[in-house]
Tab-separated table of N, CA and C and ligand atoms in Angstrom:
chain	number	residue	atom	x	y	z
A	1462	UNK	N	-54.146	-12.829	-191.411
A	1462	UNK	CA	-54.520	-14.291	-191.669
A	1462	UNK	C	-55.267	-14.704	-190.348
A	1463	UNK	N	-56.484	-15.164	-190.537
A	1463	UNK	CA	-57.301	-15.535	-189.342
A	1463	UNK	C	-57.367	-14.651	-188.284
A	1464	UNK	N	-57.477	-13.396	-188.707
A	1464	UNK	CA	-57.378	-12.255	-187.667
A	1464	UNK	C	-56.001	-11.915	-186.791
A	1465	UNK	N	-54.961	-12.591	-187.378
A	1465	UNK	CA	-53.785	-12.670	-186.745
A	1465	UNK	C	-52.809	-12.219	-187.711
A	1466	UNK	N	-51.721	-11.441	-187.461
A	1466	UNK	CA	-50.818	-10.956	-188.364
A	1466	UNK	C	-49.643	-12.054	-188.036
A	1467	UNK	N	-48.930	-12.443	-189.128
A	1467	UNK	CA	-47.763	-13.302	-189.128
A	1467	UNK	C	-46.666	-12.614	-189.789
A	1468	UNK	N	-45.601	-12.328	-188.949
A	1468	UNK	CA	-44.490	-11.757	-189.533
A	1468	UNK	C	-43.500	-12.915	-189.944
A	1469	UNK	N	-43.151	-12.981	-191.362
A	1469	UNK	CA	-42.149	-14.160	-191.602
A	1469	UNK	C	-40.835	-13.930	-190.891
A	1470	UNK	N	-40.322	-15.093	-190.348
A	1470	UNK	CA	-38.904	-14.933	-189.747
A	1470	UNK	C	-37.961	-15.735	-190.704
A	1471	UNK	N	-38.521	-16.996	-191.219
A	1471	UNK	CA	-37.714	-17.681	-191.918
A	1471	UNK	C	-38.376	-18.091	-193.227
A	1472	UNK	N	-37.899	-17.801	-194.502
A	1472	UNK	CA	-38.558	-17.961	-195.670
A	1472	UNK	C	-38.692	-19.194	-196.237
A	1473	UNK	N	-39.357	-19.410	-197.110
A	1473	UNK	CA	-39.214	-21.010	-197.820
A	1473	UNK	C	-37.927	-21.109	-198.358
A	1474	UNK	N	-37.343	-20.100	-198.917
A	1474	UNK	CA	-35.995	-20.230	-199.499
A	1474	UNK	C	-34.825	-20.425	-198.408
A	1475	UNK	N	-34.931	-19.838	-197.424
A	1475	UNK	CA	-34.240	-19.972	-196.124
A	1475	UNK	C	-34.247	-21.443	-195.765
A	1476	UNK	N	-35.489	-21.725	-195.580
A	1476	UNK	CA	-35.596	-23.403	-195.062
A	1476	UNK	C	-34.843	-24.315	-196.003
A	1477	UNK	N	-35.445	-24.046	-197.263
A	1477	UNK	CA	-34.884	-25.108	-198.077
A	1477	UNK	C	-33.352	-25.155	-198.321
A	1478	UNK	N	-32.910	-24.107	-198.269
A	1478	UNK	CA	-31.421	-23.900	-198.058
A	1478	UNK	C	-30.765	-24.609	-196.915
A	1479	UNK	N	-31.106	-24.375	-195.769
A	1479	UNK	CA	-30.742	-24.878	-194.375
A	1479	UNK	C	-31.190	-26.517	-194.338
A	1480	UNK	N	-32.025	-27.007	-194.890
A	1480	UNK	CA	-32.317	-28.506	-194.999
A	1480	UNK	C	-31.379	-29.066	-195.973
A	1481	UNK	N	-31.029	-28.522	-197.001
A	1481	UNK	CA	-29.978	-29.268	-197.844
A	1481	UNK	C	-28.591	-29.378	-196.980
A	1482	UNK	N	-28.285	-28.254	-196.343
A	1482	UNK	CA	-27.212	-28.203	-195.456
A	1482	UNK	C	-27.137	-29.212	-194.346
A	1483	UNK	N	-28.260	-29.425	-193.643
A	1483	UNK	CA	-28.518	-30.441	-192.691
A	1483	UNK	C	-28.378	-31.843	-193.423
A	1484	UNK	N	-28.988	-32.114	-194.397
A	1484	UNK	CA	-28.677	-33.335	-195.077
A	1484	UNK	C	-27.362	-33.693	-195.398
A	1485	UNK	N	-26.545	-32.717	-195.716
A	1485	UNK	CA	-25.218	-32.876	-196.126
A	1485	UNK	C	-24.364	-33.201	-194.721
A	1486	UNK	N	-24.752	-32.623	-193.752
A	1486	UNK	CA	-24.069	-32.850	-192.377
A	1486	UNK	C	-24.376	-34.234	-191.962
A	1487	UNK	N	-25.579	-34.750	-192.023
A	1487	UNK	CA	-26.057	-35.984	-191.733
A	1487	UNK	C	-25.298	-36.867	-192.326
A	1488	UNK	N	-25.110	-36.737	-193.928
A	1488	UNK	CA	-24.438	-37.607	-194.805
A	1488	UNK	C	-22.988	-37.882	-194.393
A	1489	UNK	N	-22.525	-36.763	-193.963
A	1489	UNK	CA	-20.955	-36.747	-193.681
A	1489	UNK	C	-20.705	-37.687	-192.633
A	1490	UNK	N	-21.585	-37.967	-191.830
A	1490	UNK	CA	-21.302	-38.912	-190.840
A	1490	UNK	C	-21.445	-40.344	-191.044
A	1491	UNK	N	-21.900	-40.465	-192.376
A	1491	UNK	CA	-21.737	-41.841	-193.147
A	1491	UNK	C	-22.988	-42.918	-192.415
A	1492	UNK	N	-23.912	-42.315	-191.959
A	1492	UNK	CA	-24.945	-43.394	-191.322
A	1492	UNK	C	-25.210	-44.403	-192.012
A	1493	UNK	N	-25.466	-45.692	-191.466
A	1493	UNK	CA	-25.959	-46.709	-192.184
A	1493	UNK	C	-27.293	-47.333	-191.581
A	1494	UNK	N	-28.268	-47.812	-192.358
A	1494	UNK	CA	-29.434	-48.390	-191.847
A	1494	UNK	C	-30.068	-47.266	-190.904
A	1495	UNK	N	-30.362	-46.220	-191.306
A	1495	UNK	CA	-30.851	-45.064	-190.563
A	1495	UNK	C	-32.274	-45.097	-190.430
A	1496	UNK	N	-32.698	-44.780	-189.305
A	1496	UNK	CA	-34.344	-44.968	-189.191
A	1496	UNK	C	-34.677	-43.475	-188.571
A	1497	UNK	N	-35.395	-42.645	-189.348
A	1497	UNK	CA	-35.791	-41.435	-189.022
A	1497	UNK	C	-37.140	-41.430	-188.229
A	1498	UNK	N	-36.979	-40.921	-187.162
A	1498	UNK	CA	-38.354	-40.973	-186.219
A	1498	UNK	C	-38.892	-39.458	-185.903
A	1499	UNK	N	-39.986	-39.276	-186.820
A	1499	UNK	CA	-40.722	-37.743	-186.694
A	1499	UNK	C	-41.507	-37.614	-185.344
A	1500	UNK	N	-41.241	-36.607	-184.817
A	1500	UNK	CA	-42.177	-36.332	-183.670
A	1500	UNK	C	-43.463	-35.534	-183.970
A	1501	UNK	N	-44.536	-36.181	-184.055
A	1501	UNK	CA	-45.644	-35.619	-184.313
A	1501	UNK	C	-46.364	-34.633	-183.248
A	1502	UNK	N	-47.103	-33.569	-183.761
A	1502	UNK	CA	-47.463	-33.242	-185.061
A	1502	UNK	C	-46.432	-32.385	-185.802
A	1503	UNK	N	-45.792	-31.393	-185.178
A	1503	UNK	CA	-45.276	-30.397	-185.592
A	1503	UNK	C	-44.166	-30.556	-186.663
A	1504	UNK	N	-43.487	-31.974	-186.585
A	1504	UNK	CA	-42.328	-32.128	-187.424
A	1504	UNK	C	-42.784	-32.843	-188.666
A	1505	UNK	N	-44.163	-32.930	-189.115
A	1505	UNK	CA	-44.393	-33.694	-190.388
A	1505	UNK	C	-43.908	-32.884	-191.719
A	1506	UNK	N	-43.928	-31.714	-191.635
A	1506	UNK	CA	-43.537	-31.056	-192.946
A	1506	UNK	C	-41.998	-31.192	-192.967
A	1507	UNK	N	-41.248	-30.639	-191.857
A	1507	UNK	CA	-39.836	-30.767	-191.897
A	1507	UNK	C	-39.411	-32.254	-192.182
A	1508	UNK	N	-40.006	-33.312	-191.579
A	1508	UNK	CA	-39.502	-34.586	-191.775
A	1508	UNK	C	-39.571	-34.877	-193.289
A	1509	UNK	N	-40.882	-34.378	-194.063
A	1509	UNK	CA	-41.025	-34.811	-195.465
A	1509	UNK	C	-40.035	-34.143	-196.233
A	1510	UNK	N	-39.516	-33.000	-195.839
A	1510	UNK	CA	-38.693	-32.199	-196.625
A	1510	UNK	C	-37.102	-32.949	-196.511
A	1511	UNK	N	-37.090	-33.090	-195.318
A	1511	UNK	CA	-35.734	-33.493	-194.744
A	1511	UNK	C	-35.431	-34.959	-195.419
A	1512	UNK	N	-36.304	-35.733	-195.172
A	1512	UNK	CA	-36.073	-37.336	-195.975
A	1512	UNK	C	-35.618	-37.135	-197.541
A	1513	UNK	N	-36.374	-36.012	-198.045
A	1513	UNK	CA	-36.108	-35.940	-199.577
A	1513	UNK	C	-34.689	-35.355	-199.970
A	1514	UNK	N	-34.300	-34.463	-198.959
A	1514	UNK	CA	-32.953	-33.922	-199.024
A	1514	UNK	C	-31.925	-34.900	-198.832
A	1515	UNK	N	-32.312	-35.850	-197.651
A	1515	UNK	CA	-31.364	-37.035	-197.723
A	1515	UNK	C	-31.050	-37.933	-198.780
A	1516	UNK	N	-32.320	-38.094	-199.477
A	1516	UNK	CA	-32.203	-38.872	-200.718
A	1516	UNK	C	-31.299	-38.218	-201.702
A	1517	UNK	N	-31.475	-36.930	-201.697
A	1517	UNK	CA	-30.565	-36.181	-202.652
A	1517	UNK	C	-29.128	-36.453	-202.574
A	1518	UNK	N	-28.723	-36.555	-201.242
A	1518	UNK	CA	-27.416	-36.751	-200.822
A	1518	UNK	C	-26.906	-38.336	-200.639
A	1519	UNK	N	-27.750	-39.118	-201.131
A	1519	UNK	CA	-27.394	-40.465	-201.293
A	1519	UNK	C	-27.895	-41.352	-200.127
A	1520	UNK	N	-28.511	-40.857	-199.197
A	1520	UNK	CA	-29.167	-41.766	-198.129
A	1520	UNK	C	-30.564	-42.317	-198.438
A	1521	UNK	N	-30.761	-43.414	-197.579
A	1521	UNK	CA	-32.005	-44.173	-197.943
A	1521	UNK	C	-32.744	-44.472	-196.506
A	1522	UNK	N	-33.211	-43.424	-195.803
A	1522	UNK	CA	-33.850	-43.662	-194.395
A	1522	UNK	C	-34.958	-44.345	-194.531
A	1523	UNK	N	-35.306	-45.202	-193.547
A	1523	UNK	CA	-36.755	-45.635	-193.155
A	1523	UNK	C	-37.361	-44.519	-192.417
A	1524	UNK	N	-38.672	-44.586	-192.354
A	1524	UNK	CA	-39.488	-43.470	-191.603
A	1524	UNK	C	-40.519	-43.972	-190.696
A	1525	UNK	N	-40.513	-43.693	-189.495
A	1525	UNK	CA	-41.529	-43.778	-188.503
A	1525	UNK	C	-41.941	-42.479	-187.947
A	1526	UNK	N	-43.106	-42.568	-187.412
A	1526	UNK	CA	-43.469	-41.241	-186.388
A	1526	UNK	C	-43.955	-41.742	-185.080
A	1527	UNK	N	-43.697	-40.929	-184.139
A	1527	UNK	CA	-44.099	-41.090	-182.717
A	1527	UNK	C	-44.904	-39.727	-182.379
A	1528	UNK	N	-45.937	-39.905	-181.667
A	1528	UNK	CA	-46.709	-38.670	-181.129
A	1528	UNK	C	-46.593	-38.681	-179.599
A	1529	UNK	N	-45.917	-37.595	-179.061
A	1529	UNK	CA	-45.658	-37.373	-177.521
A	1529	UNK	C	-46.391	-36.289	-177.212
A	1530	UNK	N	-46.962	-36.490	-175.923
A	1530	UNK	CA	-47.555	-34.939	-175.349
A	1530	UNK	C	-46.662	-34.667	-174.160
A	1531	UNK	N	-46.551	-33.506	-173.654
A	1531	UNK	CA	-45.808	-33.155	-172.404
A	1531	UNK	C	-46.780	-32.367	-171.495
A	1532	UNK	N	-46.796	-32.723	-170.382
A	1532	UNK	CA	-47.703	-31.924	-169.403
A	1532	UNK	C	-46.730	-31.319	-168.489
A	1533	UNK	N	-47.580	-30.501	-167.376
A	1533	UNK	CA	-46.533	-30.363	-166.335
A	1533	UNK	C	-45.975	-28.802	-166.342
A	1534	UNK	N	-45.035	-28.610	-165.483
A	1534	UNK	CA	-44.788	-27.154	-165.028
A	1534	UNK	C	-43.622	-26.777	-165.904
A	1535	UNK	N	-43.144	-27.467	-166.816
A	1535	UNK	CA	-41.934	-26.790	-167.549
A	1535	UNK	C	-40.678	-27.180	-166.800
A	1536	UNK	N	-40.730	-27.844	-165.819
A	1536	UNK	CA	-39.522	-28.498	-165.195
A	1536	UNK	C	-38.994	-29.763	-165.640
A	1537	UNK	N	-37.800	-30.271	-165.323
A	1537	UNK	CA	-37.375	-31.422	-165.855
A	1537	UNK	C	-38.298	-32.777	-165.492
A	1538	UNK	N	-38.687	-32.582	-164.326
A	1538	UNK	CA	-39.698	-33.533	-163.939
A	1538	UNK	C	-41.110	-33.730	-164.522
A	1539	UNK	N	-41.207	-32.733	-165.380
A	1539	UNK	CA	-42.575	-32.739	-166.109
A	1539	UNK	C	-42.672	-33.961	-166.825
A	1540	UNK	N	-44.059	-34.174	-167.023
A	1540	UNK	CA	-44.451	-35.623	-167.392
A	1540	UNK	C	-44.571	-35.649	-169.158
A	1541	UNK	N	-43.878	-36.533	-169.583
A	1541	UNK	CA	-43.917	-36.803	-171.199
A	1541	UNK	C	-44.690	-38.279	-171.343
A	1542	UNK	N	-45.661	-38.209	-172.296
A	1542	UNK	CA	-46.400	-39.537	-172.466
A	1542	UNK	C	-46.481	-39.934	-174.012
A	1543	UNK	N	-46.446	-41.253	-174.229
A	1543	UNK	CA	-46.537	-41.468	-175.658
A	1543	UNK	C	-47.963	-41.735	-176.017
A	1544	UNK	N	-48.583	-40.862	-177.076
A	1544	UNK	CA	-49.713	-40.717	-177.499
A	1544	UNK	C	-50.082	-41.814	-178.601
A	1545	UNK	N	-48.953	-42.022	-179.449
A	1545	UNK	CA	-48.828	-42.866	-180.447
A	1545	UNK	C	-47.465	-43.315	-180.592
A	1546	UNK	N	-47.251	-44.581	-180.600
A	1546	UNK	CA	-46.004	-45.224	-180.606
A	1546	UNK	C	-45.369	-45.316	-181.955
A	1547	UNK	N	-44.175	-45.563	-182.215
A	1547	UNK	CA	-43.732	-46.049	-183.400
A	1547	UNK	C	-44.211	-47.544	-183.733
A	1548	UNK	N	-44.168	-48.020	-184.868
A	1548	UNK	CA	-44.667	-49.414	-185.155
A	1548	UNK	C	-43.564	-50.366	-185.344
A	1549	UNK	N	-42.326	-49.937	-185.766
A	1549	UNK	CA	-41.275	-50.920	-186.062
A	1549	UNK	C	-40.312	-51.110	-184.823
A	1550	UNK	N	-39.389	-52.055	-185.096
A	1550	UNK	CA	-38.337	-52.571	-183.956
A	1550	UNK	C	-37.245	-51.320	-184.005
A	1551	UNK	N	-37.012	-51.031	-182.772
A	1551	UNK	CA	-35.952	-49.961	-182.575
A	1551	UNK	C	-34.717	-50.561	-182.512
A	1552	UNK	N	-34.549	-51.817	-181.817
A	1552	UNK	CA	-33.474	-52.415	-181.474
A	1552	UNK	C	-32.376	-52.688	-182.680
A	1553	UNK	N	-31.280	-52.020	-182.573
A	1553	UNK	CA	-30.161	-52.341	-183.456
A	1553	UNK	C	-30.346	-51.336	-184.653
A	1554	UNK	N	-31.209	-50.256	-184.515
A	1554	UNK	CA	-31.389	-49.244	-185.410
A	1554	UNK	C	-30.429	-48.040	-184.907
A	1555	UNK	N	-29.916	-47.365	-186.012
A	1555	UNK	CA	-29.575	-45.873	-185.876
A	1555	UNK	C	-30.408	-45.049	-186.202
A	1556	UNK	N	-31.067	-44.346	-185.072
A	1556	UNK	CA	-32.216	-43.474	-185.071
A	1556	UNK	C	-31.766	-41.935	-185.165
A	1557	UNK	N	-32.608	-41.485	-186.090
A	1557	UNK	CA	-32.534	-39.780	-186.218
A	1557	UNK	C	-33.942	-39.374	-185.780
A	1558	UNK	N	-34.071	-38.665	-184.672
A	1558	UNK	CA	-35.176	-38.274	-184.047
A	1558	UNK	C	-35.276	-36.850	-184.682
A	1559	UNK	N	-36.478	-36.721	-185.321
A	1559	UNK	CA	-36.750	-35.206	-186.099
A	1559	UNK	C	-37.664	-34.636	-185.372
A	1560	UNK	N	-37.571	-33.263	-185.010
A	1560	UNK	CA	-38.463	-32.400	-184.397
A	1560	UNK	C	-38.689	-31.098	-184.992
A	1561	UNK	N	-39.702	-30.226	-184.642
A	1561	UNK	CA	-39.876	-28.833	-185.299
A	1561	UNK	C	-38.829	-27.821	-184.545
A	1562	UNK	N	-39.083	-27.951	-183.277
A	1562	UNK	CA	-38.474	-26.963	-182.393
A	1562	UNK	C	-38.033	-27.532	-181.162
A	1563	UNK	N	-36.921	-27.193	-180.801
A	1563	UNK	CA	-36.233	-27.780	-179.456
A	1563	UNK	C	-36.218	-26.459	-178.409
A	1564	UNK	N	-37.080	-26.559	-177.409
A	1564	UNK	CA	-37.246	-25.493	-176.386
A	1564	UNK	C	-36.666	-25.951	-175.139
A	1565	UNK	N	-37.788	-26.447	-174.230
A	1565	UNK	CA	-37.221	-26.980	-172.952
A	1565	UNK	C	-36.553	-28.020	-173.071
A	1566	UNK	N	-36.609	-28.982	-174.231
A	1566	UNK	CA	-35.792	-30.324	-174.191
A	1566	UNK	C	-36.446	-31.452	-173.674
A	1567	UNK	N	-37.542	-31.283	-172.863
A	1567	UNK	CA	-38.129	-32.395	-172.101
A	1567	UNK	C	-38.512	-33.426	-172.998
A	1568	UNK	N	-39.486	-33.043	-174.217
A	1568	UNK	CA	-39.905	-34.072	-175.128
A	1568	UNK	C	-38.689	-34.782	-175.824
A	1569	UNK	N	-37.757	-34.104	-176.288
A	1569	UNK	CA	-36.777	-34.601	-176.929
A	1569	UNK	C	-35.635	-35.548	-176.094
A	1570	UNK	N	-35.653	-35.075	-174.814
A	1570	UNK	CA	-34.828	-35.743	-173.974
A	1570	UNK	C	-35.403	-37.319	-173.873
A	1571	UNK	N	-36.859	-37.219	-173.585
A	1571	UNK	CA	-37.656	-38.378	-173.333
A	1571	UNK	C	-37.722	-39.302	-174.657
A	1572	UNK	N	-37.606	-38.635	-175.735
A	1572	UNK	CA	-37.544	-39.421	-177.032
A	1572	UNK	C	-36.167	-40.165	-177.206
A	1573	UNK	N	-35.038	-39.358	-176.838
A	1573	UNK	CA	-33.776	-39.819	-177.095
A	1573	UNK	C	-33.595	-41.155	-176.030
A	1574	UNK	N	-33.853	-40.790	-174.894
A	1574	UNK	CA	-33.911	-41.935	-173.788
A	1574	UNK	C	-34.764	-43.150	-174.165
A	1575	UNK	N	-35.791	-42.894	-174.853
A	1575	UNK	CA	-36.833	-44.062	-175.001
A	1575	UNK	C	-36.113	-44.917	-176.044
A	1576	UNK	N	-35.572	-44.197	-177.159
A	1576	UNK	CA	-34.955	-44.928	-178.310
A	1576	UNK	C	-33.803	-45.739	-177.891
A	1577	UNK	N	-32.988	-45.202	-176.907
A	1577	UNK	CA	-31.644	-45.736	-176.504
A	1577	UNK	C	-32.162	-47.060	-175.551
A	1578	UNK	N	-33.278	-46.824	-174.774
A	1578	UNK	CA	-33.591	-47.704	-173.796
A	1578	UNK	C	-34.001	-48.916	-174.626
A	1579	UNK	N	-34.588	-48.883	-175.765
A	1579	UNK	CA	-35.221	-49.854	-176.774
A	1579	UNK	C	-34.032	-50.546	-177.503
A	1580	UNK	N	-32.864	-50.148	-177.324
A	1580	UNK	CA	-31.577	-50.770	-178.077
A	1580	UNK	C	-31.183	-50.044	-179.267
A	1581	UNK	N	-31.553	-48.748	-179.556
A	1581	UNK	CA	-31.011	-48.163	-180.776
A	1581	UNK	C	-29.560	-48.115	-180.452
A	1582	UNK	N	-28.889	-48.323	-181.575
A	1582	UNK	CA	-27.483	-48.152	-181.504
A	1582	UNK	C	-26.933	-46.572	-181.513
A	1583	UNK	N	-27.697	-45.798	-181.758
A	1583	UNK	CA	-27.744	-44.397	-181.648
A	1583	UNK	C	-28.827	-43.669	-181.632
A	1584	UNK	N	-28.824	-42.485	-181.242
A	1584	UNK	CA	-30.133	-41.619	-181.288
A	1584	UNK	C	-29.689	-40.134	-181.430
A	1585	UNK	N	-29.501	-39.539	-182.510
A	1585	UNK	CA	-29.225	-38.408	-182.787
A	1585	UNK	C	-30.408	-37.474	-182.945
A	1586	UNK	N	-30.361	-36.277	-182.834
A	1586	UNK	CA	-31.523	-35.336	-183.012
A	1586	UNK	C	-31.217	-34.332	-184.102
A	1587	UNK	N	-32.477	-33.972	-184.828
A	1587	UNK	CA	-32.240	-32.922	-185.879
A	1587	UNK	C	-33.661	-32.118	-185.511
A	1588	UNK	N	-33.351	-30.637	-185.511
A	1588	UNK	CA	-34.503	-29.948	-185.305
A	1588	UNK	C	-34.345	-28.835	-186.174
A	1589	UNK	N	-35.615	-28.209	-186.633
A	1589	UNK	CA	-35.383	-27.002	-187.552
A	1589	UNK	C	-35.277	-25.933	-186.791
A	1590	UNK	N	-35.733	-25.827	-185.663
A	1590	UNK	CA	-35.421	-24.623	-184.788
A	1590	UNK	C	-34.799	-24.902	-183.374
A	1591	UNK	N	-34.069	-24.075	-182.906
A	1591	UNK	CA	-33.522	-24.170	-181.430
A	1591	UNK	C	-33.565	-22.964	-180.674
A	1592	UNK	N	-34.572	-22.787	-179.691
A	1592	UNK	CA	-34.726	-21.821	-178.738
A	1592	UNK	C	-33.841	-22.191	-177.642
A	1593	UNK	N	-32.569	-21.912	-177.617
A	1593	UNK	CA	-31.724	-22.236	-176.506
A	1593	UNK	C	-32.008	-21.663	-175.261
A	1594	UNK	N	-32.533	-20.574	-175.274
A	1594	UNK	CA	-32.690	-19.747	-174.093
A	1594	UNK	C	-33.911	-20.321	-173.145
A	1595	UNK	N	-34.603	-21.122	-173.722
A	1595	UNK	CA	-35.748	-21.907	-173.133
A	1595	UNK	C	-35.412	-23.278	-172.550
A	1596	UNK	N	-34.224	-23.685	-172.491
A	1596	UNK	CA	-33.666	-25.182	-172.097
A	1596	UNK	C	-33.913	-25.386	-170.801
A	1597	UNK	N	-34.516	-26.562	-170.497
A	1597	UNK	CA	-34.753	-26.882	-168.980
A	1597	UNK	C	-33.928	-28.253	-168.918
A	1598	UNK	N	-34.234	-29.142	-169.814
A	1598	UNK	CA	-33.645	-30.460	-169.645
A	1598	UNK	C	-32.080	-30.377	-170.341
A	1599	UNK	N	-31.296	-31.223	-170.082
A	1599	UNK	CA	-29.934	-31.361	-170.381
A	1599	UNK	C	-29.990	-32.166	-171.594
A	1600	UNK	N	-30.136	-31.329	-172.804
A	1600	UNK	CA	-29.949	-31.999	-174.184
A	1600	UNK	C	-29.653	-30.976	-175.151
A	1601	UNK	N	-28.955	-31.218	-176.250
A	1601	UNK	CA	-28.604	-30.599	-177.453
A	1601	UNK	C	-28.951	-31.391	-178.700
A	1602	UNK	N	-29.298	-30.621	-179.761
A	1602	UNK	CA	-29.560	-31.200	-180.952
A	1602	UNK	C	-28.278	-31.745	-181.578
A	1603	UNK	N	-27.970	-32.548	-182.452
A	1603	UNK	CA	-26.968	-32.797	-183.278
A	1603	UNK	C	-27.042	-31.962	-184.594
A	1604	UNK	N	-28.053	-31.616	-185.010
A	1604	UNK	CA	-28.263	-31.026	-186.418
A	1604	UNK	C	-29.488	-29.743	-185.995
A	1605	UNK	N	-29.032	-28.497	-186.358
A	1605	UNK	CA	-29.899	-27.593	-186.049
A	1605	UNK	C	-30.156	-26.621	-187.251
A	1606	UNK	N	-31.480	-26.405	-187.691
A	1606	UNK	CA	-31.675	-25.693	-188.886
A	1606	UNK	C	-31.367	-23.953	-188.439
A	1607	UNK	N	-32.145	-23.567	-187.578
A	1607	UNK	CA	-31.987	-22.114	-187.297
A	1607	UNK	C	-31.800	-22.015	-185.957
A	1608	UNK	N	-31.195	-21.045	-185.102
A	1608	UNK	CA	-31.344	-20.718	-183.886
A	1608	UNK	C	-32.491	-19.520	-183.938
A	1609	UNK	N	-33.392	-19.940	-183.077
A	1609	UNK	CA	-34.770	-19.222	-183.132
A	1609	UNK	C	-35.007	-18.169	-182.077
A	1610	UNK	N	-35.297	-17.026	-182.316
A	1610	UNK	CA	-35.575	-15.964	-181.334
A	1610	UNK	C	-36.696	-16.417	-180.471
A	1611	UNK	N	-36.877	-15.478	-179.186
A	1611	UNK	CA	-37.682	-16.034	-178.278
A	1611	UNK	C	-39.041	-15.607	-178.501
A	1612	UNK	N	-39.543	-15.941	-179.700
A	1612	UNK	CA	-41.058	-15.603	-180.142
A	1612	UNK	C	-41.748	-17.007	-180.396
A	1613	UNK	N	-43.008	-16.745	-180.012
A	1613	UNK	CA	-43.886	-17.924	-180.529
A	1613	UNK	C	-44.128	-17.899	-181.845
A	1614	UNK	N	-43.655	-19.083	-182.607
A	1614	UNK	CA	-43.669	-19.323	-183.947
A	1614	UNK	C	-44.444	-20.198	-184.563
A	1615	UNK	N	-45.082	-19.931	-185.801
A	1615	UNK	CA	-45.912	-20.907	-186.428
A	1615	UNK	C	-45.516	-21.097	-187.730
A	1616	UNK	N	-46.331	-22.065	-188.476
A	1616	UNK	CA	-45.941	-22.451	-189.784
A	1616	UNK	C	-45.016	-23.518	-190.051
A	1617	UNK	N	-45.038	-24.054	-191.347
A	1617	UNK	CA	-43.847	-25.223	-191.645
A	1617	UNK	C	-44.329	-26.305	-190.679
A	1618	UNK	N	-45.670	-26.505	-190.395
A	1618	UNK	CA	-46.059	-27.575	-189.526
A	1618	UNK	C	-46.321	-27.281	-188.246
A	1619	UNK	N	-45.931	-26.109	-187.767
A	1619	UNK	CA	-46.127	-25.603	-186.483
A	1619	UNK	C	-47.413	-24.713	-186.214
A	1620	UNK	N	-48.189	-24.878	-185.103
A	1620	UNK	CA	-49.231	-24.271	-185.003
A	1620	UNK	C	-49.637	-23.572	-183.519
A	1621	UNK	N	-50.684	-22.543	-183.822
A	1621	UNK	CA	-51.143	-22.124	-182.535
A	1621	UNK	C	-52.568	-22.356	-182.516
A	1622	UNK	N	-53.040	-23.182	-181.510
A	1622	UNK	CA	-54.383	-23.571	-181.389
A	1622	UNK	C	-54.967	-24.199	-182.702
A	1623	UNK	N	-54.080	-25.093	-183.266
A	1623	UNK	CA	-54.297	-25.858	-184.575
A	1623	UNK	C	-54.153	-25.116	-185.808
A	1624	UNK	N	-53.883	-23.908	-185.830
A	1624	UNK	CA	-53.939	-22.984	-187.048
A	1624	UNK	C	-52.513	-22.937	-187.488
A	1625	UNK	N	-52.519	-22.685	-188.779
A	1625	UNK	CA	-51.271	-22.090	-189.447
A	1625	UNK	C	-50.184	-23.143	-189.745
A	1626	UNK	N	-50.546	-24.373	-189.510
A	1626	UNK	CA	-49.490	-25.400	-189.915
A	1626	UNK	C	-49.257	-25.278	-191.476
A	1627	UNK	N	-50.072	-24.790	-192.200
A	1627	UNK	CA	-50.062	-25.150	-193.652
A	1627	UNK	C	-49.043	-24.113	-194.237
A	1628	UNK	N	-48.656	-23.089	-193.367
A	1628	UNK	CA	-47.859	-21.996	-193.999
A	1628	UNK	C	-46.578	-22.547	-194.491
A	1629	UNK	N	-46.152	-22.184	-195.705
A	1629	UNK	CA	-44.804	-22.724	-196.083
A	1629	UNK	C	-43.403	-22.131	-195.611
A	1630	UNK	N	-43.752	-21.045	-194.736
A	1630	UNK	CA	-42.527	-20.414	-193.929
A	1630	UNK	C	-42.891	-20.354	-192.543
A	1631	UNK	N	-41.740	-20.042	-191.783
A	1631	UNK	CA	-41.995	-19.923	-190.314
A	1631	UNK	C	-42.229	-18.434	-189.833
A	1632	UNK	N	-43.087	-18.122	-189.198
A	1632	UNK	CA	-43.417	-16.789	-188.961
A	1632	UNK	C	-43.727	-16.675	-187.465
A	1633	UNK	N	-43.758	-15.390	-186.888
A	1633	UNK	CA	-43.916	-14.952	-185.653
A	1633	UNK	C	-45.509	-14.441	-185.430
A	1634	UNK	N	-46.160	-14.786	-184.545
A	1634	UNK	CA	-47.507	-14.161	-184.318
A	1634	UNK	C	-47.244	-12.743	-183.556
A	1635	UNK	N	-47.812	-11.931	-184.425
A	1635	UNK	CA	-47.754	-10.464	-183.704
A	1635	UNK	C	-49.001	-9.917	-183.467
B	1477	HPA	N1	-44.496	-22.476	-181.975
B	1477	HPA	C1	-45.220	-23.514	-182.188
B	1477	HPA	N2	-45.241	-24.672	-181.286
B	1477	HPA	C2	-44.412	-24.731	-180.370
B	1477	HPA	C3	-43.601	-23.630	-180.108
B	1477	HPA	C4	-43.697	-22.468	-180.925
B	1477	HPA	O1	-42.987	-21.264	-180.768
B	1477	HPA	N3	-42.977	-23.960	-179.147
B	1477	HPA	C5	-43.265	-25.154	-178.629
B	1477	HPA	N4	-44.149	-25.646	-179.479
B	1478	MG	MG1	-43.595	-30.028	-181.452
């Protein structure tokens, strides 16, 4: 594909199964008035599938997106910026932040602190993939699809140099 070999790590069926599990775990905590905030761009496919799985277990989330960029050295002090903000009110909402992959944790730490500083009554985090070995910031996800091996992965919304977001599975670039 595009001169690169992609070795599948998590298949469409694997992903579909884990998303149903995540929706069940989210529903088990009986959230009310839930606002899903997807972190662009990588989470758009996961968010789309997760909200439909949430519907199947009886939840009715509202959905917003935020676009964040992170710069800097990979340290906790690295800079995260809002590229495009959410449109609605956060105060008083129970927010579920959704991202494709949790690595250093700087972006998700920023996103969670941002939601809480705006008066969210809760700010839980759901990620498809967790690369725990890469963590820099102090943060954990509340809902994790898969523990991810320490490879650069693409597909299912995730890219390398803007390519491969359209793949329906998650693979490793080899
Ligand atoms: N793949 C794609 N995007 C990413 C990754 C990855 O492994 N890690 C952080 N952003
Ligand atoms: Mg991302």
